[in-house]
One Martini backbone bead per residue (centre of mass of N, CA, C, O) as a GRO file, in nm:
protein
  406
    1MET     BB    1  -1.834  -4.159  -0.947
    2SER     BB    2  -2.072  -4.193  -0.756
    3ALA     BB    3  -1.880  -4.182  -0.491
    4TYR     BB    4  -1.855  -3.834  -0.543
    5ALA     BB    5  -2.122  -3.716  -0.527
    6PRO     BB    6  -2.172  -3.629  -0.215
    7LEU     BB    7  -1.928  -3.457  -0.211
    8LEU     BB    8  -2.007  -3.270  -0.437
    9ALA     BB    9  -2.270  -3.185  -0.326
   10ALA     BB   10  -2.140  -3.054  -0.064
   11LEU     BB   11  -1.979  -2.842  -0.198
   12VAL     BB   12  -2.182  -2.700  -0.351
   13ALA     BB   13  -2.359  -2.622  -0.083
   14LEU     BB   14  -2.135  -2.459   0.039
   15LEU     BB   15  -2.100  -2.235  -0.186
   16ALA     BB   16  -2.377  -2.150  -0.165
   17GLY     BB   17  -2.390  -2.054   0.130
   18LEU     BB   18  -2.179  -1.836   0.099
   19THR     BB   19  -2.316  -1.677  -0.112
   20ILE     BB   20  -2.575  -1.616   0.061
   21GLY     BB   21  -2.412  -1.491   0.295
   22LYS     BB   22  -2.287  -1.262   0.134
   23ALA     BB   23  -2.558  -1.151   0.034
   24TRP     BB   24  -2.689  -1.071   0.273
   25GLU     BB   25  -2.492  -0.895   0.399
   26ARG     BB   26  -2.510  -0.693   0.166
   27TYR     BB   27  -2.830  -0.727   0.131
   28LYS     BB   28  -3.145  -0.586   0.166
   29LEU     BB   29  -3.487  -0.611   0.237
   30ARG     BB   30  -3.672  -0.314   0.137
   31ASP     BB   31  -3.992  -0.239   0.022
   32GLY     BB   32  -3.905  -0.479  -0.223
   33LYS     BB   33  -3.600  -0.403  -0.211
   34TRP     BB   34  -3.258  -0.423  -0.288
   35ILE     BB   35  -2.996  -0.348  -0.067
   36ASP     BB   36  -2.674  -0.181  -0.081
   37ARG     BB   37  -2.462  -0.166   0.189
   38ARG     BB   38  -2.201  -0.048   0.031
   39ARG     BB   39  -2.254   0.198  -0.110
   40ALA     BB   40  -2.204   0.407   0.100
   41ARG     BB   41  -1.897   0.352   0.143
   42GLU     BB   42  -1.820   0.381  -0.162
   43SER     BB   43  -1.861   0.691  -0.102
   44PRO     BB   44  -1.672   0.975  -0.148
   45HIS     BB   45  -1.826   1.123   0.111
   46TYR     BB   46  -1.787   0.924   0.338
   47ILE     BB   47  -1.478   0.910   0.319
   48LEU     BB   48  -1.442   1.194   0.369
   49GLY     BB   49  -1.579   1.248   0.615
   50LEU     BB   50  -1.415   1.051   0.788
   51ASN     BB   51  -1.160   1.219   0.741
   52PHE     BB   52  -1.254   1.444   0.870
   53LEU     BB   53  -1.312   1.336   1.141
   54VAL     BB   54  -1.021   1.244   1.218
   55ALA     BB   55  -0.920   1.562   1.192
   56ASN     BB   56  -1.161   1.728   1.340
   57GLN     BB   57  -1.369   1.817   1.099
   58ILE     BB   58  -1.676   1.858   1.159
   59ASP     BB   59  -1.819   2.017   0.950
   60LEU     BB   60  -1.706   1.875   0.684
   61ALA     BB   61  -1.805   1.601   0.775
   62ILE     BB   62  -2.121   1.687   0.767
   63GLU     BB   63  -2.108   1.783   0.478
   64GLU     BB   64  -2.067   1.486   0.352
   65LEU     BB   65  -2.250   1.310   0.504
   66SER     BB   66  -2.500   1.454   0.384
   67ARG     BB   67  -2.453   1.380   0.080
   68ALA     BB   68  -2.453   1.059   0.143
   69ALA     BB   69  -2.758   1.067   0.287
   70SER     BB   70  -2.891   1.170   0.019
   71LEU     BB   71  -2.780   0.919  -0.195
   72HIS     BB   72  -2.831   0.737   0.089
   73ALA     BB   73  -3.121   0.671   0.264
   74ASP     BB   74  -3.049   0.363   0.357
   75ALA     BB   75  -2.814   0.440   0.536
   76LEU     BB   76  -2.780   0.405   0.835
   77GLU     BB   77  -2.474   0.468   0.960
   78VAL     BB   78  -2.482   0.741   0.846
   79HIS     BB   79  -2.696   0.888   0.994
   80MET     BB   80  -2.583   0.819   1.277
   81ILE     BB   81  -2.335   0.976   1.252
   82LEU     BB   82  -2.463   1.249   1.205
   83GLY     BB   83  -2.621   1.260   1.458
   84ASN     BB   84  -2.364   1.261   1.646
   85LEU     BB   85  -2.235   1.519   1.541
   86TYR     BB   86  -2.473   1.707   1.620
   87ARG     BB   87  -2.421   1.658   1.923
   88GLU     BB   88  -2.115   1.741   1.942
   89LYS     BB   89  -2.208   2.060   1.847
   90GLY     BB   90  -2.506   2.089   1.999
   91GLN     BB   91  -2.742   1.986   1.781
   92VAL     BB   92  -2.966   1.805   1.957
   93GLY     BB   93  -3.229   1.840   1.778
   94LYS     BB   94  -3.135   1.716   1.528
   95ALA     BB   95  -3.021   1.457   1.646
   96ILE     BB   96  -3.302   1.356   1.749
   97THR     BB   97  -3.439   1.346   1.466
   98VAL     BB   98  -3.276   1.140   1.329
   99HIS     BB   99  -3.297   0.898   1.529
  100GLN     BB  100  -3.621   0.911   1.543
  101GLY     BB  101  -3.644   0.838   1.200
  102LEU     BB  102  -3.479   0.537   1.239
  103LEU     BB  103  -3.690   0.409   1.423
  104GLN     BB  104  -3.929   0.430   1.179
  105ARG     BB  105  -3.800   0.195   1.037
  106PRO     BB  106  -3.842  -0.060   0.888
  107GLY     BB  107  -3.679  -0.358   0.945
  108LEU     BB  108  -3.522  -0.360   1.207
  109SER     BB  109  -3.293  -0.485   1.390
  110ARG     BB  110  -3.234  -0.550   1.695
  111LEU     BB  111  -2.953  -0.415   1.707
  112GLU     BB  112  -3.020  -0.155   1.554
  113HIS     BB  113  -3.220  -0.062   1.761
  114ALA     BB  114  -3.021  -0.021   1.975
  115TYR     BB  115  -2.810   0.172   1.859
  116VAL     BB  116  -3.038   0.403   1.806
  117LEU     BB  117  -3.115   0.401   2.116
  118LEU     BB  118  -2.828   0.506   2.210
  119CYS     BB  119  -2.804   0.773   2.065
  120LEU     BB  120  -3.054   0.894   2.187
  121GLY     BB  121  -2.981   0.871   2.469
  122LEU     BB  122  -2.726   1.082   2.417
  123ASP     BB  123  -2.884   1.322   2.342
  124TYR     BB  124  -3.074   1.357   2.597
  125LYS     BB  125  -2.824   1.377   2.802
  126ARG     BB  126  -2.706   1.639   2.646
  127GLY     BB  127  -3.010   1.797   2.701
  128GLY     BB  128  -3.105   1.685   2.997
  129PHE     BB  129  -3.304   1.435   2.928
  130VAL     BB  130  -3.305   1.205   3.202
  131GLU     BB  131  -3.539   1.032   3.143
  132ARG     BB  132  -3.539   0.963   2.861
  133ALA     BB  133  -3.260   0.836   2.882
  134HIS     BB  134  -3.301   0.613   3.079
  135GLU     BB  135  -3.511   0.471   2.897
  136ALA     BB  136  -3.307   0.426   2.657
  137PHE     BB  137  -3.130   0.254   2.787
  138THR     BB  138  -3.330   0.037   2.909
  139GLU     BB  139  -3.401  -0.062   2.635
  140VAL     BB  140  -3.121  -0.154   2.533
  141LEU     BB  141  -3.106  -0.364   2.748
  142ARG     BB  142  -3.350  -0.539   2.651
  143LEU     BB  143  -3.218  -0.582   2.359
  144ASP     BB  144  -2.915  -0.563   2.527
  145ALA     BB  145  -2.775  -0.681   2.794
  146LYS     BB  146  -2.447  -0.655   2.684
  147ASN     BB  147  -2.450  -0.354   2.688
  148GLU     BB  148  -2.174  -0.132   2.781
  149TYR     BB  149  -2.255   0.163   2.699
  150ALA     BB  150  -2.544   0.151   2.839
  151LEU     BB  151  -2.419   0.110   3.145
  152VAL     BB  152  -2.229   0.354   3.165
  153ASN     BB  153  -2.449   0.562   3.123
  154LEU     BB  154  -2.670   0.482   3.339
  155GLN     BB  155  -2.454   0.535   3.559
  156LYS     BB  156  -2.417   0.816   3.531
  157LEU     BB  157  -2.686   0.910   3.575
  158GLN     BB  158  -2.713   0.792   3.857
  159GLU     BB  159  -2.480   0.942   3.990
  160GLU     BB  160  -2.604   1.255   3.913
  161GLN     BB  161  -2.874   1.153   4.105
  162HIS     BB  162  -2.771   0.984   4.360
  163GLN     BB  163  -2.811   0.684   4.262
  164TRP     BB  164  -2.611   0.441   4.425
  165LEU     BB  165  -2.748   0.181   4.424
  166GLU     BB  166  -2.793   0.157   4.132
  167ALA     BB  167  -2.502   0.213   4.029
  168TYR     BB  168  -2.398  -0.039   4.173
  169ASP     BB  169  -2.545  -0.241   3.991
  170THR     BB  170  -2.453  -0.156   3.721
  171ARG     BB  171  -2.133  -0.220   3.790
  172GLN     BB  172  -2.176  -0.509   3.819
  173ARG     BB  173  -2.272  -0.573   3.552
  174LEU     BB  174  -2.009  -0.475   3.417
  175ALA     BB  175  -1.811  -0.662   3.548
  176THR     BB  176  -1.927  -0.954   3.420
  177LEU     BB  177  -1.837  -0.838   3.128
  178ALA     BB  178  -1.566  -0.823   3.209
  179ASP     BB  179  -1.245  -0.869   3.213
  180GLY     BB  180  -0.943  -0.893   3.399
  181ASN     BB  181  -0.813  -0.618   3.334
  182THR     BB  182  -1.073  -0.441   3.482
  183ARG     BB  183  -1.090  -0.505   3.780
  184PRO     BB  184  -0.949  -0.289   3.943
  185ARG     BB  185  -1.138  -0.050   3.828
  186ASN     BB  186  -1.401  -0.171   3.919
  187GLN     BB  187  -1.318  -0.195   4.233
  188ALA     BB  188  -1.294   0.123   4.257
  189ILE     BB  189  -1.588   0.206   4.198
  190LEU     BB  190  -1.722   0.029   4.400
  191ALA     BB  191  -1.563   0.172   4.633
  192PHE     BB  192  -1.721   0.449   4.574
  193LEU     BB  193  -1.987   0.377   4.607
  194GLU     BB  194  -1.995   0.289   4.872
  195ASN     BB  195  -1.916   0.526   5.026
  196GLU     BB  196  -2.184   0.694   4.933
  197ILE     BB  197  -2.376   0.495   5.073
  198GLY     BB  198  -2.243   0.556   5.342
  199LEU     BB  199  -2.276   0.871   5.371
  200GLU     BB  200  -2.595   0.835   5.377
  201ALA     BB  201  -2.600   0.682   5.637
  202LEU     BB  202  -2.443   0.919   5.807
  203ARG     BB  203  -2.676   1.120   5.771
  204ARG     BB  204  -2.890   0.909   5.922
  205THR     BB  205  -2.718   0.785   6.180
  206ASP     BB  206  -2.619   0.531   6.051
  207TYR     BB  207  -2.349   0.340   6.161
  208ALA     BB  208  -2.360   0.063   6.092
  209GLU     BB  209  -2.404   0.109   5.758
  210ALA     BB  210  -2.149   0.283   5.719
  211ALA     BB  211  -1.954   0.093   5.805
  212ARG     BB  212  -2.028  -0.155   5.627
  213ARG     BB  213  -1.965   0.033   5.354
  214PHE     BB  214  -1.672   0.124   5.398
  215ALA     BB  215  -1.530  -0.160   5.455
  216ALA     BB  216  -1.652  -0.263   5.157
  217ALA     BB  217  -1.430  -0.052   5.023
  218ILE     BB  218  -1.178  -0.138   5.133
  219ASP     BB  219  -1.189  -0.431   5.036
  220LEU     BB  220  -1.189  -0.364   4.720
  221ASP     BB  221  -0.998  -0.086   4.792
  222PRO     BB  222  -0.730  -0.013   4.988
  223ARG     BB  223  -0.708   0.291   4.864
  224ALA     BB  224  -0.983   0.407   4.988
  225VAL     BB  225  -0.948   0.688   5.149
  226PRO     BB  226  -1.229   0.792   5.226
  227ALA     BB  227  -1.319   0.548   5.380
  228TYR     BB  228  -1.109   0.589   5.619
  229LEU     BB  229  -1.233   0.863   5.708
  230ASN     BB  230  -1.526   0.771   5.748
  231LEU     BB  231  -1.481   0.567   5.948
  232GLY     BB  232  -1.332   0.732   6.155
  233ASP     BB  233  -1.591   0.918   6.202
  234VAL     BB  234  -1.772   0.687   6.317
  235ARG     BB  235  -1.621   0.615   6.553
  236VAL     BB  236  -1.612   0.895   6.706
  237ALA     BB  237  -1.958   0.890   6.716
  238GLU     BB  238  -1.911   0.624   6.899
  239GLY     BB  239  -1.650   0.666   7.095
  240ASN     BB  240  -1.404   0.566   6.909
  241GLU     BB  241  -1.086   0.699   6.901
  242ARG     BB  242  -0.880   0.482   6.863
  243ASP     BB  243  -0.987   0.362   6.612
  244ALA     BB  244  -0.982   0.616   6.456
  245ALA     BB  245  -0.660   0.627   6.450
  246ALA     BB  246  -0.596   0.391   6.311
  247ILE     BB  247  -0.750   0.444   6.052
  248TRP     BB  248  -0.589   0.684   5.978
  249GLU     BB  249  -0.294   0.583   6.002
  250LYS     BB  250  -0.364   0.380   5.760
  251VAL     BB  251  -0.318   0.585   5.538
  252VAL     BB  252  -0.022   0.634   5.576
  253GLU     BB  253   0.070   0.336   5.472
  254ILE     BB  254  -0.104   0.307   5.195
  255ALA     BB  255  -0.106   0.641   5.143
  256PRO     BB  256   0.139   0.880   5.173
  257ASP     BB  257   0.023   1.087   4.930
  258ARG     BB  258  -0.281   1.114   5.112
  259ALA     BB  259  -0.200   1.191   5.438
  260TYR     BB  260  -0.314   1.499   5.422
  261LEU     BB  261  -0.626   1.417   5.470
  262ALA     BB  262  -0.565   1.341   5.791
  263PHE     BB  263  -0.427   1.556   5.959
  264ASP     BB  264  -0.680   1.716   6.087
  265ARG     BB  265  -0.763   1.492   6.259
  266LEU     BB  266  -0.516   1.386   6.406
  267GLU     BB  267  -0.462   1.664   6.542
  268ALA     BB  268  -0.738   1.688   6.701
  269LEU     BB  269  -0.717   1.416   6.854
  270ALA     BB  270  -0.429   1.473   6.986
  271VAL     BB  271  -0.535   1.721   7.149
  272ARG     BB  272  -0.780   1.598   7.281
  273THR     BB  273  -0.576   1.367   7.439
  274ALA     BB  274  -0.308   1.481   7.524
  275ASN     BB  275  -0.113   1.398   7.239
  276PRO     BB  276   0.055   1.574   7.032
  277GLU     BB  277   0.303   1.437   6.972
  278ARG     BB  278   0.210   1.213   6.784
  279PHE     BB  279   0.166   1.410   6.538
  280THR     BB  280   0.465   1.479   6.517
  281ARG     BB  281   0.583   1.220   6.461
  282LEU     BB  282   0.422   1.162   6.212
  283CYS     BB  283   0.529   1.374   6.041
  284ARG     BB  284   0.852   1.319   6.055
  285ARG     BB  285   0.830   1.039   5.933
  286LEU     BB  286   0.729   1.134   5.660
  287ILE     BB  287   1.004   1.313   5.599
  288GLU     BB  288   1.203   1.081   5.624
  289GLU     BB  289   1.046   0.902   5.404
  290ASN     BB  290   1.009   1.216   5.224
  291SER     BB  291   1.160   1.480   5.166
  292GLN     BB  292   0.924   1.607   4.961
  293ASP     BB  293   0.713   1.643   5.183
  294TRP     BB  294   0.531   1.957   5.211
  295ARG     BB  295   0.263   1.883   5.383
  296ALA     BB  296   0.378   1.778   5.639
  297ARG     BB  297   0.528   2.030   5.723
  298LEU     BB  298   0.273   2.230   5.712
  299ALA     BB  299   0.148   2.081   5.919
  300LEU     BB  300   0.354   2.086   6.150
  301SER     BB  301   0.376   2.413   6.161
  302ARG     BB  302   0.103   2.454   6.248
  303HIS     BB  303   0.120   2.304   6.509
  304LEU     BB  304   0.359   2.487   6.637
  305THR     BB  305   0.228   2.752   6.621
  306ALA     BB  306   0.008   2.675   6.815
  307ARG     BB  307   0.244   2.616   7.040
  308ALA     BB  308   0.451   2.866   7.020
  309ARG     BB  309   0.687   2.775   6.761
  310PRO     BB  310   0.790   2.973   6.502
  311SER     BB  311   1.073   2.902   6.447
  312GLU     BB  312   1.031   2.584   6.371
  313ALA     BB  313   0.782   2.653   6.156
  314LEU     BB  314   0.984   2.811   5.945
  315ASP     BB  315   1.160   2.612   5.864
  316LEU     BB  316   0.969   2.405   5.746
  317LEU     BB  317   0.879   2.601   5.529
  318PHE     BB  318   1.107   2.652   5.379
  319ALA     BB  319   1.156   2.364   5.289
  320ALA     BB  320   0.879   2.360   5.143
  321LEU     BB  321   0.928   2.585   4.942
  322VAL     BB  322   1.141   2.444   4.775
  323GLN     BB  323   0.939   2.198   4.685
  324ASN     BB  324   0.686   2.435   4.669
  325PRO     BB  325   0.664   2.752   4.543
  326HIS     BB  326   0.321   2.750   4.450
  327ALA     BB  327   0.195   2.727   4.743
  328LEU     BB  328  -0.015   2.947   4.908
  329SER     BB  329  -0.023   2.801   5.191
  330ILE     BB  330   0.277   2.854   5.253
  331HIS     BB  331   0.306   3.164   5.238
  332GLN     BB  332   0.054   3.200   5.453
  333ALA     BB  333   0.230   3.077   5.698
  334ILE     BB  334   0.488   3.253   5.698
  335TRP     BB  335   0.357   3.516   5.745
  336ARG     BB  336   0.238   3.431   6.024
  337SER     BB  337   0.539   3.356   6.148
  338LEU     BB  338   0.655   3.643   6.102
  339GLY     BB  339   0.455   3.798   6.271
  340ALA     BB  340   0.522   3.651   6.541
  341LEU     BB  341   0.811   3.738   6.503
  342HIS     BB  342   0.831   4.062   6.372
  343HIS     BB  343   0.988   4.065   6.110
  344PRO     BB  344   1.258   3.975   6.060
  345GLN     BB  345   1.495   4.063   5.831
  346THR     BB  346   1.641   3.780   5.767
  347LEU     BB  347   1.387   3.628   5.698
  348VAL     BB  348   1.258   3.797   5.470
  349ASN     BB  349   1.501   3.771   5.296
  350ARG     BB  350   1.501   3.453   5.264
  351TYR     BB  351   1.209   3.469   5.146
  352SER     BB  352   1.290   3.617   4.889
  353GLU     BB  353   1.495   3.447   4.762
  354LEU     BB  354   1.272   3.170   4.733
  355THR     BB  355   1.062   3.351   4.575
  356GLU     BB  356   1.185   3.495   4.288
  357HIS     BB  357   1.008   3.260   4.087
  358ALA     BB  358   0.753   3.249   4.194
  359VAL     BB  359   0.413   3.101   4.186
  360PHE     BB  360   0.091   3.118   4.246
  361TYR     BB  361  -0.099   2.847   4.381
  362LEU     BB  362  -0.391   2.625   4.476
  363ASP     BB  363  -0.299   2.338   4.441
  364PRO     BB  364  -0.275   2.178   4.210
  365HIS     BB  365  -0.457   1.957   3.967
  366VAL     BB  366  -0.437   1.667   3.739
  367CYS     BB  367  -0.559   1.458   3.497
  368VAL     BB  368  -0.427   1.177   3.362
  369ARG     BB  369  -0.606   1.157   3.102
  370CYS     BB  370  -0.726   1.473   3.011
  371ARG     BB  371  -0.585   1.735   3.188
  372TYR     BB  372  -0.777   1.830   3.399
  373ARG     BB  373  -0.806   2.100   3.630
  374SER     BB  374  -0.756   2.159   3.969
  375THR     BB  375  -0.763   2.332   4.289
  376GLU     BB  376  -0.873   2.047   4.385
  377LEU     BB  377  -0.931   1.741   4.492
  378LEU     BB  378  -1.061   1.484   4.314
  379TRP     BB  379  -1.221   1.178   4.241
  380GLN     BB  380  -1.400   1.302   3.990
  381CYS     BB  381  -1.388   1.380   3.652
  382PRO     BB  382  -1.587   1.607   3.503
  383HIS     BB  383  -1.489   1.523   3.192
  384CYS     BB  384  -1.431   1.172   3.208
  385HIS     BB  385  -1.543   1.028   3.474
  386ASP     BB  386  -1.290   0.953   3.624
  387TRP     BB  387  -1.122   0.756   3.893
  388ASN     BB  388  -0.850   0.863   4.066
  389THR     BB  389  -0.668   1.081   3.869
  390PHE     BB  390  -0.581   1.285   4.060
  391VAL     BB  391  -0.276   1.493   4.062
  392GLU     BB  392  -0.031   1.659   4.152
  393GLU     BB  393   0.117   1.955   3.988
  394ARG     BB  394   0.401   1.997   3.830
  395ILE     BB  395   0.584   2.297   3.840
  396ALA     BB  396   0.785   2.509   3.671
  397PRO     BB  397   0.969   2.760   3.677
  398ALA     BB  398   0.966   3.053   3.525
  399GLN     BB  399   1.101   3.246   3.242
  400ASP     BB  400   1.070   3.579   3.220
  401THR     BB  401   0.787   3.504   3.339
  402ASP     BB  402   0.407   3.468   3.438
  403GLU     BB  403   0.400   3.205   3.274
  404VAL     BB  404   0.311   2.874   3.285
  405GLU     BB  405   0.397   2.535   3.204
  406VAL     BB  406   0.341   2.193   3.167
   0.00000   0.00000   0.00000
């Protein structure tokens, strides 16, 4: 029996350790009292509040969680959630009061302190208190250097203040914490920030630094179209138009769906160098490779109209109209060409047939993540703050109504 005594003692010690650990997880000593952390979670008001929150019934969720908070004043998580709901309802003052009150509690652990500060930073950010929000997120990172939520929100604040270098450093810290699956997204965001830093250098006419930043953006994300455009602008400013043309034509190769962003630059350069056919060939190649590319047809039609060839331009515009009857820019170009031809009745009738069911739009774009719509192509969604998510919105013709739904 004595041989088994050490083993028995070890088993008893193990069971005792597990019991103490579970008790420590569940109970917390506060002001000389042992608090049961699970009591609030078992409250019917807490459970009902979470159910209402999942159902997006914020007012009812606030009502139930307020009851749970009044019954269990020591339940930290209930008060944190309640403060966050006040913020979502726009009651920023209440949210700040709740979270500041939580910070005054004695005995908060380092992690609890960090997460309450994070909530408070979000309150300040929502209320427009930029400096306070910045201080709160910085303090969170002092307590928890790997807090990704604090880093993300700090980066957004820095971007809103056009602190591009600081935002770049913050995103690099985030990239070191992220797993391999998020690497392409991090690379794209870093490329965006490099591009913005380059634009600041370009405004200072520091062409060497601007070119270095734009090239770095392209290395990070080969589809960073703005960086190509801006790098070409730098080469033009330096007097190197041949390199500029090669850079802008690279956009056509790597992102043909965004090639139209380089059309004005390429056309102006072709005309300036007395080689307008270079732009014509480029557009015709794009049309051959993608028969639905209405933007290439529109750009080529404008180019031909400027060279006194309105009949050829009109043929291209009618073909573009079939692909996208809702783009106002096509209709405007058609009427300019018809005016140059003195409005022949046969062509006007053809235009009327093609546009019988069309609704005019200003080239709508939509964010693929949150469905935010814009009449222009944006690089950052102002709603979900995501990068490079805007795509051209495809709209079907309406049937017997002026309303068109996506």
